[in-house]
Short mmCIF file of C-alpha atoms in Angstrom, two decimals:
data_model
loop_
_atom_site.label_atom_id
_atom_site.label_comp_id
_atom_site.label_asym_id
_atom_site.label_seq_id
_atom_site.Cartn_x
_atom_site.Cartn_y
_atom_site.Cartn_z
CA MET A 29 -6.73 -19.24 -0.13
CA ILE A 30 -8.76 -18.51 2.99
CA VAL A 31 -9.49 -15.58 5.27
CA ASP A 32 -9.92 -15.96 9.02
CA SER A 33 -9.87 -12.28 9.99
CA LEU A 34 -11.64 -9.15 8.84
CA VAL A 35 -10.72 -5.50 9.38
CA ILE A 36 -14.17 -3.92 9.47
CA LYS A 37 -14.41 -0.18 8.73
CA VAL A 38 -17.47 0.52 10.84
CA ALA A 39 -16.94 4.29 10.48
CA SER A 40 -15.25 5.95 7.52
CA ARG A 41 -14.59 9.29 9.17
CA CYS A 42 -12.21 10.24 11.99
CA ASN A 43 -12.06 12.85 14.75
CA LEU A 44 -8.27 13.11 14.33
CA ASN A 45 -6.21 14.24 11.35
CA CYS A 46 -2.89 12.40 11.78
CA SER A 47 -0.37 13.60 9.22
CA TYR A 48 0.84 10.08 8.30
CA CYS A 49 -2.62 8.50 7.99
CA TYR A 50 -2.83 6.32 4.87
CA VAL A 51 -6.63 6.64 4.80
CA TYR A 52 -6.91 10.43 4.65
CA ASN A 53 -3.52 12.12 4.19
CA LEU A 54 -1.35 10.12 1.79
CA GLY A 55 -3.22 10.83 -1.43
CA ASP A 56 -6.10 8.35 -1.42
CA THR A 57 -9.55 10.00 -1.62
CA THR A 58 -11.79 6.94 -1.97
CA TYR A 59 -13.07 7.41 1.58
CA LEU A 60 -15.14 10.33 0.27
CA LYS A 61 -17.31 7.84 -1.63
CA GLN A 62 -17.96 5.76 1.48
CA PRO A 63 -20.99 6.22 3.76
CA LYS A 64 -19.99 7.68 7.11
CA PHE A 65 -21.11 4.54 8.93
CA MET A 66 -21.60 0.87 8.10
CA SER A 67 -25.27 -0.17 7.97
CA TYR A 68 -26.97 -3.04 9.76
CA ASN A 69 -27.84 -4.53 6.38
CA THR A 70 -24.14 -4.67 5.48
CA VAL A 71 -23.47 -6.44 8.79
CA ASP A 72 -26.16 -9.05 8.02
CA ILE A 73 -24.66 -9.81 4.62
CA MET A 74 -21.13 -9.87 6.04
CA ILE A 75 -21.99 -12.46 8.70
CA ASP A 76 -23.72 -14.63 6.10
CA ARG A 77 -20.57 -14.47 3.94
CA ILE A 78 -18.40 -15.37 6.95
CA LEU A 79 -20.57 -18.39 7.74
CA VAL A 80 -20.40 -19.75 4.19
CA HIS A 81 -16.62 -19.22 4.06
CA CYS A 82 -16.00 -20.87 7.43
CA LEU A 83 -18.13 -23.91 6.61
CA LYS A 84 -16.54 -24.29 3.18
CA ASN A 85 -13.02 -24.17 4.62
CA ASN A 86 -13.69 -25.92 7.94
CA LEU A 87 -12.66 -22.85 9.97
CA LYS A 88 -13.40 -23.05 13.69
CA ASN A 89 -12.19 -19.57 14.69
CA PHE A 90 -12.81 -16.13 13.21
CA LEU A 91 -11.54 -12.68 14.21
CA PHE A 92 -13.45 -9.40 13.85
CA ILE A 93 -11.25 -6.27 14.04
CA PHE A 94 -13.36 -3.10 14.29
CA HIS A 95 -11.56 -0.21 12.64
CA GLY A 96 -12.11 3.10 10.87
CA GLY A 97 -11.71 6.02 10.60
CA GLU A 98 -12.48 6.10 14.26
CA PRO A 99 -14.70 3.13 15.17
CA LEU A 100 -16.05 4.70 18.37
CA LEU A 101 -17.86 7.28 16.26
CA GLN A 102 -20.23 4.39 15.55
CA LYS A 103 -23.15 3.81 17.94
CA LYS A 104 -22.82 1.37 20.83
CA ASP A 105 -25.94 -0.48 19.67
CA PHE A 106 -24.19 -1.24 16.38
CA PHE A 107 -21.47 -3.19 18.18
CA ARG A 108 -24.03 -5.00 20.33
CA TYR A 109 -26.07 -5.95 17.26
CA THR A 110 -23.03 -7.10 15.24
CA ILE A 111 -21.47 -9.20 17.97
CA ASN A 112 -24.67 -10.77 19.23
CA LYS A 113 -25.65 -11.75 15.70
CA ALA A 114 -22.18 -13.11 14.92
CA ASN A 115 -22.16 -15.18 18.08
CA GLN A 116 -25.65 -16.50 17.42
CA ILE A 117 -25.13 -17.50 13.79
CA LEU A 118 -21.48 -18.51 13.90
CA PHE A 119 -20.99 -19.95 17.38
CA ASP A 120 -24.39 -20.96 18.76
CA ASN A 121 -25.57 -22.52 15.50
CA ASN A 122 -22.29 -23.72 13.99
CA GLN A 123 -19.65 -23.83 16.76
CA ILE A 124 -17.39 -21.26 15.06
CA LYS A 125 -15.69 -19.35 17.84
CA CYS A 126 -15.61 -15.58 17.34
CA ALA A 127 -13.09 -13.12 18.74
CA PHE A 128 -13.47 -9.34 18.65
CA SER A 129 -11.13 -6.36 18.97
CA VAL A 130 -11.30 -2.65 18.30
CA GLN A 131 -8.45 -0.31 17.32
CA THR A 132 -9.22 3.24 18.44
CA ASN A 133 -7.44 6.55 18.93
CA GLY A 134 -8.78 6.44 22.49
CA ILE A 135 -10.27 9.91 22.67
CA LEU A 136 -13.90 8.80 22.96
CA ILE A 137 -13.35 6.06 25.55
CA THR A 138 -15.66 6.35 28.54
CA LYS A 139 -16.71 4.12 31.40
CA GLU A 140 -19.81 3.22 29.38
CA TRP A 141 -17.71 2.14 26.39
CA CYS A 142 -15.55 -0.03 28.66
CA GLU A 143 -18.63 -1.66 30.14
CA LEU A 144 -19.73 -2.50 26.60
CA PHE A 145 -16.29 -3.94 25.77
CA ASN A 146 -16.56 -6.12 28.89
CA GLU A 147 -20.09 -7.22 28.08
CA LEU A 148 -19.24 -8.16 24.50
CA LYS A 149 -15.69 -9.39 25.21
CA ILE A 150 -14.03 -6.91 22.86
CA GLY A 151 -10.25 -6.54 23.10
CA LEU A 152 -8.99 -2.98 23.00
CA GLY A 153 -6.05 -1.40 21.17
CA ILE A 154 -5.21 2.31 21.47
CA SER A 155 -2.94 4.34 19.20
CA LEU A 156 -0.40 6.55 20.99
CA ASP A 157 2.95 7.66 19.58
CA GLY A 158 5.07 8.00 22.70
CA VAL A 159 5.62 11.08 24.86
CA LYS A 160 3.43 14.16 24.53
CA GLU A 161 5.68 16.28 22.30
CA VAL A 162 6.27 13.39 19.89
CA ASN A 163 2.65 12.22 19.72
CA ASP A 164 1.36 15.76 19.25
CA SER A 165 3.71 16.39 16.34
CA TYR A 166 1.66 14.00 14.19
CA ARG A 167 -1.51 12.88 15.92
CA VAL A 168 -3.61 16.06 15.91
CA ASP A 169 -7.28 16.94 15.60
CA HIS A 170 -8.83 18.85 12.70
CA LYS A 171 -7.86 22.16 14.34
CA GLY A 172 -4.23 21.10 14.68
CA LYS A 173 -4.40 20.50 18.42
CA GLY A 174 -2.43 17.58 19.84
CA SER A 175 -4.30 14.50 21.01
CA TYR A 176 -1.99 13.22 23.77
CA ASP A 177 -3.87 14.45 26.84
CA ASN A 178 -7.21 13.11 25.63
CA VAL A 179 -5.73 9.77 24.54
CA VAL A 180 -4.03 9.22 27.90
CA LYS A 181 -7.28 10.14 29.64
CA GLY A 182 -9.06 7.46 27.59
CA LEU A 183 -6.27 4.98 28.31
CA GLU A 184 -6.56 5.56 32.06
CA ILE A 185 -10.33 5.03 31.89
CA ALA A 186 -9.76 1.79 29.97
CA LYS A 187 -7.22 0.54 32.51
CA GLU A 188 -9.66 1.26 35.34
CA TYR A 189 -12.86 -0.14 33.87
CA SER A 190 -11.86 -2.72 31.25
CA GLU A 191 -11.54 -6.34 32.34
CA HIS A 192 -8.54 -6.82 30.08
CA SER A 193 -5.54 -4.51 29.80
CA PRO A 194 -5.59 -2.41 26.62
CA GLY A 195 -2.65 -2.64 24.23
CA VAL A 196 -0.96 0.34 22.60
CA LEU A 197 0.16 0.76 19.00
CA SER A 198 2.93 3.28 18.24
CA VAL A 199 4.52 4.34 14.97
CA ILE A 200 8.32 4.30 15.02
CA ASN A 201 9.74 7.83 15.03
CA ILE A 202 13.52 7.89 14.52
CA ASP A 203 13.66 11.53 15.68
CA ALA A 204 12.27 10.57 19.09
CA ASP A 205 14.55 9.25 21.84
CA PRO A 206 13.94 5.47 21.75
CA ILE A 207 14.80 4.97 25.42
CA LYS A 208 12.38 7.71 26.47
CA ALA A 209 9.74 6.15 24.20
CA TYR A 210 10.22 2.76 25.88
CA GLU A 211 10.28 4.18 29.40
CA HIS A 212 7.12 6.13 28.59
CA MET A 213 5.29 2.92 27.70
CA LYS A 214 6.40 1.40 30.99
CA ASN A 215 5.40 4.50 32.94
CA ILE A 216 1.83 4.49 31.60
CA ASN A 217 1.61 0.96 33.00
CA ILE A 218 0.47 -1.13 30.06
CA ASP A 219 1.16 -4.82 29.58
CA PHE A 220 1.90 -4.86 25.86
CA PHE A 221 2.43 -2.64 22.85
CA ASP A 222 3.60 -2.86 19.27
CA LEU A 223 5.81 -0.67 17.11
CA LEU A 224 4.63 0.02 13.57
CA TRP A 225 7.05 0.71 10.73
CA PRO A 226 6.21 4.06 9.08
CA HIS A 227 4.23 3.48 5.89
CA ALA A 228 6.59 3.87 2.97
CA THR A 229 7.28 2.80 -0.61
CA HIS A 230 10.25 3.28 -2.94
CA ASP A 231 8.45 6.34 -4.32
CA ILE A 232 7.59 7.67 -0.84
CA PRO A 233 10.65 6.61 1.19
CA PRO A 234 10.84 6.86 4.98
CA GLU A 235 12.84 9.51 6.81
CA LYS A 236 16.51 8.54 7.04
CA LYS A 237 18.08 11.35 9.07
CA SER A 238 17.73 11.25 12.84
CA ARG A 239 18.76 13.68 15.56
CA ILE A 240 19.44 10.79 17.95
CA GLU A 241 23.05 9.79 18.60
CA GLY A 242 23.95 6.36 17.26
CA ILE A 243 21.22 6.31 14.59
CA SER A 244 22.80 5.82 11.15
CA ARG A 245 21.36 6.98 7.84
CA GLU A 246 21.82 3.50 6.36
CA THR A 247 19.71 1.64 8.94
CA PRO A 248 17.99 4.27 11.11
CA HIS A 249 14.88 2.25 11.98
CA ALA A 250 16.87 -0.83 12.92
CA ASP A 251 19.25 1.25 15.04
CA TRP A 252 16.29 2.84 16.81
CA LEU A 253 14.64 -0.50 17.51
CA ILE A 254 17.89 -2.11 18.64
CA LYS A 255 18.29 0.51 21.37
CA ILE A 256 14.90 -0.52 22.77
CA PHE A 257 15.48 -4.23 22.22
CA ASP A 258 18.76 -4.30 24.15
CA LEU A 259 17.16 -2.62 27.15
CA TRP A 260 14.01 -4.74 26.96
CA TYR A 261 15.78 -8.07 26.40
CA GLY A 262 18.00 -7.55 29.41
CA GLU A 263 15.12 -7.11 31.82
CA LYS A 264 13.74 -9.85 34.05
CA VAL A 265 10.90 -11.84 32.55
CA ASP A 266 8.45 -11.06 35.34
CA THR A 267 8.84 -7.31 34.81
CA LYS A 268 9.08 -7.35 31.02
CA ILE A 269 6.43 -5.56 28.98
CA GLU A 270 5.32 -7.47 25.88
CA ILE A 271 6.51 -5.89 22.61
CA SER A 272 4.93 -7.69 19.67
CA ILE A 273 7.58 -6.98 17.04
CA PHE A 274 10.32 -8.48 19.22
CA ASP A 275 8.21 -11.44 20.33
CA THR A 276 7.43 -12.23 16.69
CA LEU A 277 11.06 -12.14 15.57
CA LEU A 278 12.25 -14.17 18.56
CA SER A 279 9.58 -16.78 17.92
CA LEU A 280 10.54 -17.03 14.24
CA LEU A 281 14.22 -17.31 15.13
CA PHE A 282 13.41 -20.15 17.51
CA GLY A 283 11.79 -21.97 14.60
CA ASN A 284 8.08 -21.27 15.11
CA GLU A 285 7.21 -20.76 11.44
CA PHE A 286 3.54 -20.15 12.25
CA SER A 287 4.24 -17.03 14.31
CA GLY A 288 4.69 -14.76 11.30
CA ASN A 289 2.51 -11.75 10.49
CA GLU A 290 2.11 -9.27 7.65
CA ASP A 291 5.59 -7.86 8.37
CA PHE A 292 7.69 -10.99 8.92
CA GLY A 293 7.80 -14.74 8.30
CA LEU A 294 6.45 -16.84 5.45
CA THR A 295 2.84 -17.36 6.54
CA ASP A 296 -0.13 -16.28 4.45
CA ASN A 297 -1.91 -13.01 5.25
CA ASP A 298 -5.38 -14.38 5.99
CA VAL A 299 -7.19 -11.06 6.36
CA LEU A 300 -9.41 -8.85 4.23
CA VAL A 301 -10.80 -5.34 4.74
CA ILE A 302 -14.52 -4.60 4.66
CA GLU A 303 -15.26 -0.97 3.87
CA ALA A 304 -18.30 0.82 5.26
CA ASN A 305 -20.30 0.19 2.06
CA GLY A 306 -19.39 -3.51 1.99
CA ASP A 307 -16.50 -3.30 -0.48
CA ILE A 308 -14.00 -6.14 0.05
CA GLN A 309 -10.40 -5.03 -0.29
CA ALA A 310 -6.81 -5.91 0.50
CA VAL A 311 -5.21 -4.28 3.53
CA GLY A 312 -5.77 -0.51 3.65
CA SER A 313 -2.13 0.51 4.03
CA LEU A 314 -1.70 -0.36 0.34
CA ASN A 315 -3.54 2.89 -0.37
CA ILE A 316 -0.14 4.55 -0.05
CA CYS A 317 0.68 3.04 -3.46
CA GLY A 318 -1.85 5.27 -5.24
CA ASN A 319 -5.33 6.77 -5.17
CA GLY A 320 -7.89 3.96 -5.34
CA PHE A 321 -5.12 1.35 -5.38
CA THR A 322 -7.02 -1.14 -3.22
CA THR A 323 -10.34 -0.75 -5.07
CA SER A 324 -11.09 -4.19 -6.45
CA GLY A 325 -14.74 -4.13 -7.56
CA ALA A 326 -15.59 -6.84 -5.02
CA ASN A 327 -18.44 -6.22 -2.59
CA LEU A 328 -20.22 -8.34 0.02
CA ARG A 329 -23.42 -8.07 -2.01
CA THR A 330 -21.89 -9.55 -5.14
CA HIS A 331 -18.81 -11.56 -4.13
CA SER A 332 -17.92 -14.34 -1.72
CA PHE A 333 -14.67 -14.11 0.24
CA SER A 334 -13.18 -16.81 -1.97
CA GLU A 335 -13.98 -14.71 -5.04
CA ALA A 336 -12.62 -11.57 -3.40
CA LEU A 337 -9.38 -13.37 -2.57
CA GLU A 338 -8.95 -14.13 -6.27
CA THR A 339 -8.80 -10.44 -7.17
CA LYS A 340 -5.33 -9.45 -8.23
CA LEU A 341 -4.22 -7.35 -5.25
CA ALA A 342 -5.92 -9.44 -2.57
CA LYS A 343 -4.25 -12.56 -3.97
CA LEU A 344 -0.84 -10.88 -3.90
CA TYR A 345 -1.34 -9.62 -0.34
CA ASN A 346 -2.46 -13.06 0.81
CA GLN A 347 0.64 -14.65 -0.74
CA SER A 348 3.03 -11.71 -0.27
CA HIS A 349 5.62 -13.65 1.75
CA LYS A 350 5.79 -16.30 -0.96
CA MET A 351 5.57 -14.11 -4.08
CA LEU A 352 8.97 -12.52 -3.55
CA PRO A 353 11.46 -10.88 -5.92
CA LYS A 354 14.56 -12.93 -6.73
CA LYS A 355 16.75 -10.81 -4.44
CA CYS A 356 14.60 -11.69 -1.44
CA ILE A 357 14.45 -15.37 -2.40
CA SER A 358 18.27 -15.44 -2.39
CA CYS A 359 18.65 -13.83 1.04
CA PRO A 360 19.95 -16.02 3.91
CA ILE A 361 17.30 -14.70 6.33
CA VAL A 362 14.28 -14.79 4.03
CA GLU A 363 12.49 -17.28 6.32
CA ILE A 364 12.56 -14.68 9.11
CA CYS A 365 12.15 -11.47 7.12
CA GLY A 366 9.65 -12.77 4.58
CA GLY A 367 10.36 -9.73 2.42
CA GLY A 368 8.71 -7.38 4.91
CA HIS A 369 5.35 -5.72 4.50
CA ILE A 370 4.16 -5.82 0.90
CA HIS A 371 3.61 -2.07 0.47
CA THR A 372 7.26 -1.36 1.38
CA ARG A 373 8.30 -3.18 -1.82
CA PHE A 374 6.23 -1.03 -4.18
CA SER A 375 7.48 1.37 -6.86
CA LYS A 376 5.67 2.80 -9.85
CA LYS A 377 8.53 1.54 -12.03
CA ASN A 378 8.61 -2.13 -10.98
CA GLY A 379 5.36 -2.66 -9.11
CA PHE A 380 6.09 -5.04 -6.22
CA ASN A 381 9.15 -6.59 -7.85
CA ASN A 382 11.56 -4.87 -5.45
CA ALA A 383 13.16 -5.69 -2.14
CA SER A 384 11.62 -3.70 0.71
CA ILE A 385 12.65 -0.09 1.19
CA TYR A 386 13.49 -1.29 4.72
CA CYS A 387 15.65 -4.19 3.50
CA ASN A 388 18.85 -3.06 5.25
CA ASP A 389 16.93 -2.28 8.44
CA TYR A 390 15.38 -5.74 8.48
CA ILE A 391 18.75 -7.44 8.01
CA LYS A 392 20.44 -5.45 10.76
CA LEU A 393 17.59 -5.87 13.25
CA ILE A 394 17.19 -9.61 12.67
CA THR A 395 20.91 -10.42 12.81
CA HIS A 396 21.28 -8.38 16.01
CA ILE A 397 18.36 -10.11 17.73
CA ARG A 398 19.65 -13.50 16.55
CA ARG A 399 23.07 -12.87 18.08
CA GLU A 400 21.67 -11.59 21.37
CA MET A 401 19.24 -14.48 21.61
CA TYR A 402 21.86 -17.16 21.13
CA SER A 403 24.39 -15.48 23.40
CA SER A 404 21.89 -15.74 26.24
CA LEU A 405 21.32 -19.50 25.81
CA PRO A 406 23.11 -22.24 27.77
CA ASP A 407 26.18 -23.62 25.99
CA LYS A 408 24.54 -26.98 25.22
CA TYR A 409 22.15 -25.22 22.82
CA LYS A 410 24.87 -23.36 20.95
CA ARG A 411 26.67 -26.26 19.31
CA ASP A 412 25.03 -25.78 15.90
CA TYR A 413 25.14 -22.01 15.98
CA SER A 414 27.30 -19.97 13.62
CA ASP A 415 27.30 -16.23 13.85
CA ILE A 416 26.23 -14.12 10.89
CA THR A 417 26.37 -10.34 10.89
CA TYR A 418 24.67 -7.54 9.03
CA GLU A 419 27.92 -6.94 7.14
CA ASP A 420 28.13 -10.65 6.21
CA ILE A 421 24.71 -10.64 4.59
CA LYS A 422 25.25 -7.30 2.86
CA SER A 423 28.52 -8.56 1.40
CA TYR A 424 26.91 -11.81 0.28
CA MET A 425 23.97 -10.04 -1.36
CA ASN A 426 26.21 -7.48 -3.07
CA GLN A 427 28.25 -10.28 -4.65
CA LEU A 428 25.20 -12.04 -6.07
CA ASN A 429 24.72 -11.74 -9.80
CA LEU A 430 20.94 -11.42 -9.90
CA ASP A 431 20.94 -11.60 -13.70
CA LYS A 432 22.17 -15.19 -13.49
CA LEU A 433 19.56 -16.26 -10.95
CA GLU A 434 16.39 -17.94 -12.09
CA THR A 435 13.49 -15.52 -12.45
CA PRO A 436 10.49 -16.66 -10.37
CA GLN A 437 7.31 -17.47 -12.27
CA HIS A 438 5.40 -14.75 -10.42
CA ALA A 439 7.83 -11.95 -11.41
CA ARG A 440 5.60 -10.76 -14.26
CA GLU A 441 2.67 -10.50 -11.87
CA LEU A 442 4.75 -8.50 -9.39
CA ASN A 443 5.71 -6.11 -12.19
CA SER A 444 2.14 -5.71 -13.41
CA PHE A 445 0.93 -3.28 -10.72
#
């Protein structure tokens, strides 16, 4: 197993208090034991660990994702120090190309920050959950005040002063009008955005009831996404905004097996999280599974990345699209779905030996996109195509006798969490 990306928690505190935040508001309190900011010493050790790992595994590219908390609470000199040192040791001395991005809530963005992003070639992602009333229902400060106006102000500054267009990350909200959400993203004039499935497990299920017409209780998130997809897919290519979730699924459906991510496909998840104190952990969203769930005992000062990847949870996350329950293995669209994000399979009863809580949504969304994609192709490409619907797959899966199917060797490990 290898890692070619790190999510680096450069600040472990935040100036917002979003209700759905898996770091602060879903029961995990381990952040209280973290220093408020990552130290320069931790950076030095981290870069040394990256170098050893890249040389050992012949990696020529490495991605740094600055995260938090809110990463812009950290000092500008910290970013300059980290990136200059990474470029010197990894690229100048060893020809390992580094890429850098920061995911921020956008409130602290200024012209000076944008100039730093340009200088250091840092890509920029901003979190914004749609129109003002929707965003401000969840993304609030510590006094309960909505963040929309300040985020949009930061976004406008970034669009004016950044050399590269910032991307936007939004959490799906089935109570928000999906068409208005899509039109809003177009109106704020961004080039690309992504839609994040609400963090959920079988013990903490997602909202199922929506006020929006045409959104069913059986597949509300798929229905919501399909409304956006149909509008987006029908637009001309030269005016189309990039939406990562749709691009990923289309690429997988066209046979690009290497285009998967932590939500879809069968590729490995080659990323680890570095906490502010140097702890090495699996992806932070797994904190929703329980207080201290991602705590592994691995730290930059005592463990290599190879050793950290051998810890129980990091190994499962890395291999999550391969270590699937038997129901997922039997599904006709497993190569596209990949079982979904690992935390959506969790329950206290069975560990990760469950199909995703979003299983029906995944099936409906993927079969819909597949049908629309093929219907738009010239006839000469359709000769080997046979239609398959959401109802077809549901019927097939319901008729399976899982007790008669072979139990995968990793089932015990899935159950052990």
